[in-house]
Tab-separated table of C-alpha atoms and ligand atoms in Angstrom:
chain	number	residue	atom	x	y	z
A	1	UNK	CA	83.285	-1.334	-68.342
A	2	UNK	CA	83.535	-4.470	-66.255
A	3	UNK	CA	86.517	-4.928	-63.945
A	4	UNK	CA	87.171	-8.168	-62.187
A	5	UNK	CA	89.794	-9.441	-59.748
A	6	UNK	CA	90.602	-13.132	-59.798
A	7	UNK	CA	91.953	-13.814	-56.349
A	8	UNK	CA	93.502	-16.790	-54.582
A	9	UNK	CA	96.763	-18.264	-53.325
A	10	UNK	CA	99.554	-19.347	-55.697
A	11	UNK	CA	98.444	-22.513	-57.478
A	12	UNK	CA	94.718	-21.865	-57.073
A	13	UNK	CA	94.152	-21.800	-60.847
A	14	UNK	CA	94.037	-18.053	-61.513
A	15	UNK	CA	96.101	-18.289	-64.706
A	16	UNK	CA	94.072	-21.165	-66.172
A	17	UNK	CA	90.718	-19.577	-65.395
A	18	UNK	CA	91.941	-16.158	-66.592
A	19	UNK	CA	92.560	-17.542	-70.084
A	20	UNK	CA	88.957	-18.712	-70.274
A	21	UNK	CA	87.554	-15.512	-68.833
A	22	UNK	CA	89.305	-13.258	-71.343
A	23	UNK	CA	88.206	-15.518	-74.206
A	24	UNK	CA	84.569	-15.440	-73.072
A	25	UNK	CA	84.196	-11.822	-71.955
A	26	UNK	CA	86.750	-10.000	-74.114
A	27	UNK	CA	88.294	-8.127	-71.208
A	28	UNK	CA	92.006	-7.327	-70.975
A	29	UNK	CA	94.102	-9.694	-68.852
A	30	UNK	CA	96.549	-7.953	-66.508
A	31	UNK	CA	98.745	-10.408	-64.613
A	32	UNK	CA	101.491	-8.755	-62.574
A	33	UNK	CA	103.354	-12.100	-62.432
A	34	UNK	CA	103.367	-12.287	-66.257
A	35	UNK	CA	104.376	-8.621	-66.560
A	36	UNK	CA	107.242	-9.163	-64.108
A	37	UNK	CA	108.433	-12.298	-65.932
A	38	UNK	CA	108.501	-10.301	-69.214
A	39	UNK	CA	110.629	-7.644	-67.513
A	40	UNK	CA	113.003	-10.362	-66.292
A	41	UNK	CA	113.220	-11.922	-69.765
A	42	UNK	CA	114.029	-8.490	-71.242
A	43	UNK	CA	116.613	-7.946	-68.447
A	44	UNK	CA	115.295	-4.490	-67.626
A	45	UNK	CA	116.416	-2.820	-64.357
A	46	UNK	CA	112.882	-3.381	-62.993
A	47	UNK	CA	113.087	-7.078	-63.909
A	48	UNK	CA	116.511	-7.485	-62.333
A	49	UNK	CA	115.291	-5.879	-59.087
A	50	UNK	CA	112.058	-7.901	-59.043
A	51	UNK	CA	113.836	-11.217	-59.634
A	52	UNK	CA	115.618	-10.979	-56.270
A	53	UNK	CA	112.261	-10.992	-54.496
A	54	UNK	CA	110.555	-13.530	-56.747
A	55	UNK	CA	113.368	-16.089	-56.396
A	56	UNK	CA	112.867	-16.018	-52.618
A	57	UNK	CA	109.082	-16.300	-52.848
A	58	UNK	CA	108.655	-12.769	-51.504
A	59	UNK	CA	106.383	-10.043	-52.810
A	60	UNK	CA	107.917	-7.387	-55.037
A	61	UNK	CA	107.623	-3.854	-53.492
A	62	UNK	CA	104.205	-2.224	-53.885
A	63	UNK	CA	105.450	0.806	-55.838
A	64	UNK	CA	106.962	-1.441	-58.523
A	65	UNK	CA	103.761	-3.379	-59.267
A	66	UNK	CA	101.481	-0.345	-58.859
A	67	UNK	CA	103.609	1.517	-61.430
A	68	UNK	CA	103.334	-1.417	-63.844
A	69	UNK	CA	99.551	-1.589	-63.483
A	70	UNK	CA	99.182	2.164	-63.855
A	71	UNK	CA	101.062	2.116	-67.135
A	72	UNK	CA	99.143	-0.973	-68.377
A	73	UNK	CA	95.847	0.854	-67.708
A	74	UNK	CA	97.103	3.887	-69.625
A	75	UNK	CA	98.177	1.709	-72.548
A	76	UNK	CA	94.717	0.146	-72.946
A	77	UNK	CA	92.342	3.120	-73.129
A	78	UNK	CA	89.751	1.236	-75.210
A	79	UNK	CA	89.519	-1.936	-73.117
A	80	UNK	CA	85.985	-3.211	-72.366
A	81	UNK	CA	87.227	-4.000	-68.898
A	82	UNK	CA	90.141	-5.554	-67.045
A	83	UNK	CA	90.810	-8.872	-65.410
A	84	UNK	CA	93.342	-8.412	-62.624
A	85	UNK	CA	95.216	-11.648	-61.894
A	86	UNK	CA	97.734	-11.758	-59.040
A	87	UNK	CA	97.031	-8.100	-58.234
A	88	UNK	CA	96.285	-6.508	-55.793
A	89	UNK	CA	98.289	-8.580	-53.318
A	90	UNK	CA	98.462	-6.070	-50.438
A	91	UNK	CA	96.009	-3.592	-48.983
A	92	UNK	CA	98.194	-0.716	-50.250
A	93	UNK	CA	97.912	-2.134	-53.775
A	94	UNK	CA	94.119	-2.420	-53.421
A	95	UNK	CA	93.861	1.211	-52.317
A	96	UNK	CA	96.112	2.337	-55.169
A	97	UNK	CA	94.044	0.346	-57.682
A	98	UNK	CA	90.830	1.951	-56.452
A	99	UNK	CA	92.385	5.392	-56.960
A	100	UNK	CA	93.673	4.554	-60.452
A	101	UNK	CA	90.277	3.219	-61.531
A	102	UNK	CA	88.490	6.207	-60.021
A	103	UNK	CA	90.624	8.519	-62.169
A	104	UNK	CA	89.299	6.551	-65.132
A	105	UNK	CA	85.738	6.915	-63.790
A	106	UNK	CA	85.371	3.212	-63.134
A	107	UNK	CA	85.823	0.710	-60.271
A	108	UNK	CA	86.207	-2.952	-59.346
A	109	UNK	CA	82.865	-4.669	-59.830
A	110	UNK	CA	83.645	-8.128	-58.505
A	111	UNK	CA	86.346	-10.150	-56.766
A	112	UNK	CA	86.224	-13.902	-57.312
A	113	UNK	CA	88.224	-15.765	-54.674
A	114	UNK	CA	89.320	-19.316	-55.507
A	115	UNK	CA	89.469	-21.554	-52.420
A	116	UNK	CA	91.972	-24.444	-52.537
A	117	UNK	CA	93.479	-26.466	-49.654
A	118	UNK	CA	97.159	-25.988	-48.843
A	119	UNK	CA	98.135	-29.615	-49.569
A	120	UNK	CA	96.539	-29.341	-53.026
A	121	UNK	CA	98.348	-26.033	-53.716
A	122	UNK	CA	101.767	-27.531	-52.973
A	123	UNK	CA	100.997	-30.600	-55.107
A	124	UNK	CA	99.854	-28.453	-58.049
A	125	UNK	CA	102.788	-26.054	-57.863
A	126	UNK	CA	105.389	-28.841	-57.716
A	127	UNK	CA	103.614	-30.473	-60.682
A	128	UNK	CA	103.597	-27.203	-62.616
A	129	UNK	CA	107.318	-26.725	-61.857
A	130	UNK	CA	108.162	-29.761	-63.994
A	131	UNK	CA	106.938	-28.009	-67.158
A	132	UNK	CA	106.422	-24.283	-66.495
A	133	UNK	CA	110.078	-23.304	-66.591
A	134	UNK	CA	109.340	-21.202	-63.494
A	135	UNK	CA	112.160	-21.510	-60.975
A	136	UNK	CA	109.815	-20.435	-58.163
A	137	UNK	CA	107.712	-23.590	-58.768
A	138	UNK	CA	110.488	-26.169	-58.401
A	139	UNK	CA	111.697	-25.574	-54.848
A	140	UNK	CA	109.332	-26.561	-52.048
A	141	UNK	CA	110.825	-23.965	-49.650
A	142	UNK	CA	110.113	-21.171	-52.157
A	143	UNK	CA	106.576	-22.496	-52.683
A	144	UNK	CA	106.007	-22.496	-48.921
A	145	UNK	CA	107.410	-18.941	-48.678
A	146	UNK	CA	104.949	-17.796	-51.375
A	147	UNK	CA	102.035	-19.360	-49.516
A	148	UNK	CA	103.271	-17.752	-46.266
A	149	UNK	CA	103.393	-14.330	-48.005
A	150	UNK	CA	99.839	-14.943	-49.154
A	151	UNK	CA	98.643	-15.544	-45.590
A	152	UNK	CA	100.696	-12.692	-44.133
A	153	UNK	CA	99.979	-9.941	-46.661
A	154	UNK	CA	97.526	-10.979	-49.352
A	155	UNK	CA	94.565	-12.746	-47.747
A	156	UNK	CA	93.591	-9.435	-46.071
A	157	UNK	CA	92.903	-7.993	-49.526
A	158	UNK	CA	89.715	-10.108	-49.630
A	159	UNK	CA	88.603	-8.456	-46.355
A	160	UNK	CA	89.172	-5.066	-47.985
A	161	UNK	CA	86.741	-5.859	-50.840
A	162	UNK	CA	84.375	-7.660	-48.456
A	163	UNK	CA	83.713	-4.268	-46.823
A	164	UNK	CA	82.268	-3.161	-50.159
A	165	UNK	CA	80.364	-6.440	-50.622
A	166	UNK	CA	82.280	-7.297	-53.780
A	167	UNK	CA	83.627	-10.771	-52.931
A	168	UNK	CA	82.324	-14.163	-54.099
A	169	UNK	CA	84.064	-17.370	-53.044
A	170	UNK	CA	84.385	-20.171	-55.582
A	171	UNK	CA	85.506	-23.719	-54.720
A	172	UNK	CA	88.805	-24.071	-56.605
A	173	UNK	CA	89.014	-27.884	-56.546
A	174	UNK	CA	87.219	-29.988	-59.121
A	175	UNK	CA	87.340	-29.968	-62.900
A	176	UNK	CA	88.505	-26.862	-64.757
A	177	UNK	CA	85.157	-26.759	-66.616
A	178	UNK	CA	83.119	-27.013	-63.436
A	179	UNK	CA	85.093	-24.213	-61.754
A	180	UNK	CA	84.737	-22.040	-64.854
A	181	UNK	CA	80.958	-22.574	-64.897
A	182	UNK	CA	80.727	-21.335	-61.306
A	183	UNK	CA	82.940	-18.361	-62.127
A	184	UNK	CA	80.921	-17.464	-65.237
A	185	UNK	CA	77.648	-17.655	-63.311
A	186	UNK	CA	78.931	-15.045	-60.843
A	187	UNK	CA	80.252	-12.807	-63.622
A	188	UNK	CA	76.945	-13.024	-65.504
A	189	UNK	CA	75.016	-11.978	-62.396
A	190	UNK	CA	77.060	-8.779	-62.093
A	191	UNK	CA	77.762	-8.056	-65.753
A	192	UNK	CA	74.327	-7.755	-67.270
B	1	AMP	P1	102.438	-15.060	-59.817
B	1	AMP	O1	102.770	-15.352	-61.232
B	1	AMP	O2	101.208	-14.217	-59.675
B	1	AMP	O3	102.397	-16.301	-58.963
B	1	AMP	O4	103.629	-14.168	-59.244
B	1	AMP	C1	104.964	-14.651	-59.167
B	1	AMP	C2	105.776	-13.751	-58.243
B	1	AMP	O5	105.783	-12.421	-58.764
B	1	AMP	C3	105.241	-13.617	-56.835
B	1	AMP	O6	105.700	-14.678	-55.988
B	1	AMP	C4	105.807	-12.273	-56.419
B	1	AMP	O7	107.183	-12.367	-56.091
B	1	AMP	C5	105.717	-11.463	-57.707
B	1	AMP	N1	104.416	-10.756	-57.820
B	1	AMP	C6	103.435	-10.969	-58.743
B	1	AMP	N2	102.394	-10.125	-58.557
B	1	AMP	C7	102.734	-9.353	-57.481
B	1	AMP	C8	102.076	-8.323	-56.767
B	1	AMP	N3	100.852	-7.902	-57.116
B	1	AMP	N4	102.719	-7.766	-55.718
B	1	AMP	C9	103.961	-8.159	-55.356
B	1	AMP	N5	104.623	-9.149	-55.959
B	1	AMP	C10	104.037	-9.751	-57.023
């Protein structure tokens, strides 16, 4: 099994690069943002609760996303590996993920962290808001709140995996192809 975390602030290109990674390596994509948006679309109680946080640019409570990931892992017993996108976003989520993977006799093998400047993030997110249909991409205050949450709660998750020497930084500005080549090179080094 090969388990990878694609890490970075909102707008750093995780979704775009995830699509390429799953196509190339055949691992299962688990995006908590996508899972939450499906819950909202289906108007489940979880989705209705989560929407209140997402509309303000705040993180959804840990137990909600950990529960979603736990059930996604259970529903994919034959996966070759997992690509975690937008998760873990807090240290508590990282610890919970380690425990869940340990129960399945596996672990995180690599975290790829996409580095993008703040001005570029805001530009990309406002651009995406014109077509994505995501309400959290159209309002600059919400975008700024999401980036603030990233600095306050999420960036420390990279330090957590750094302790285990699992983090590789990738420049997240440049062409999509170029960034993907750098990402693939790191995956190939670990996933032999
Ligand atoms: P994303 O699609 O990853 O940008 O996520 C959109 C929104 O969903 C975030 O701004 C959060 O409100 C919520 N969200 C997604 N993943 C998580 C997570 N791992 N922990 C808490 N909230 C999350």
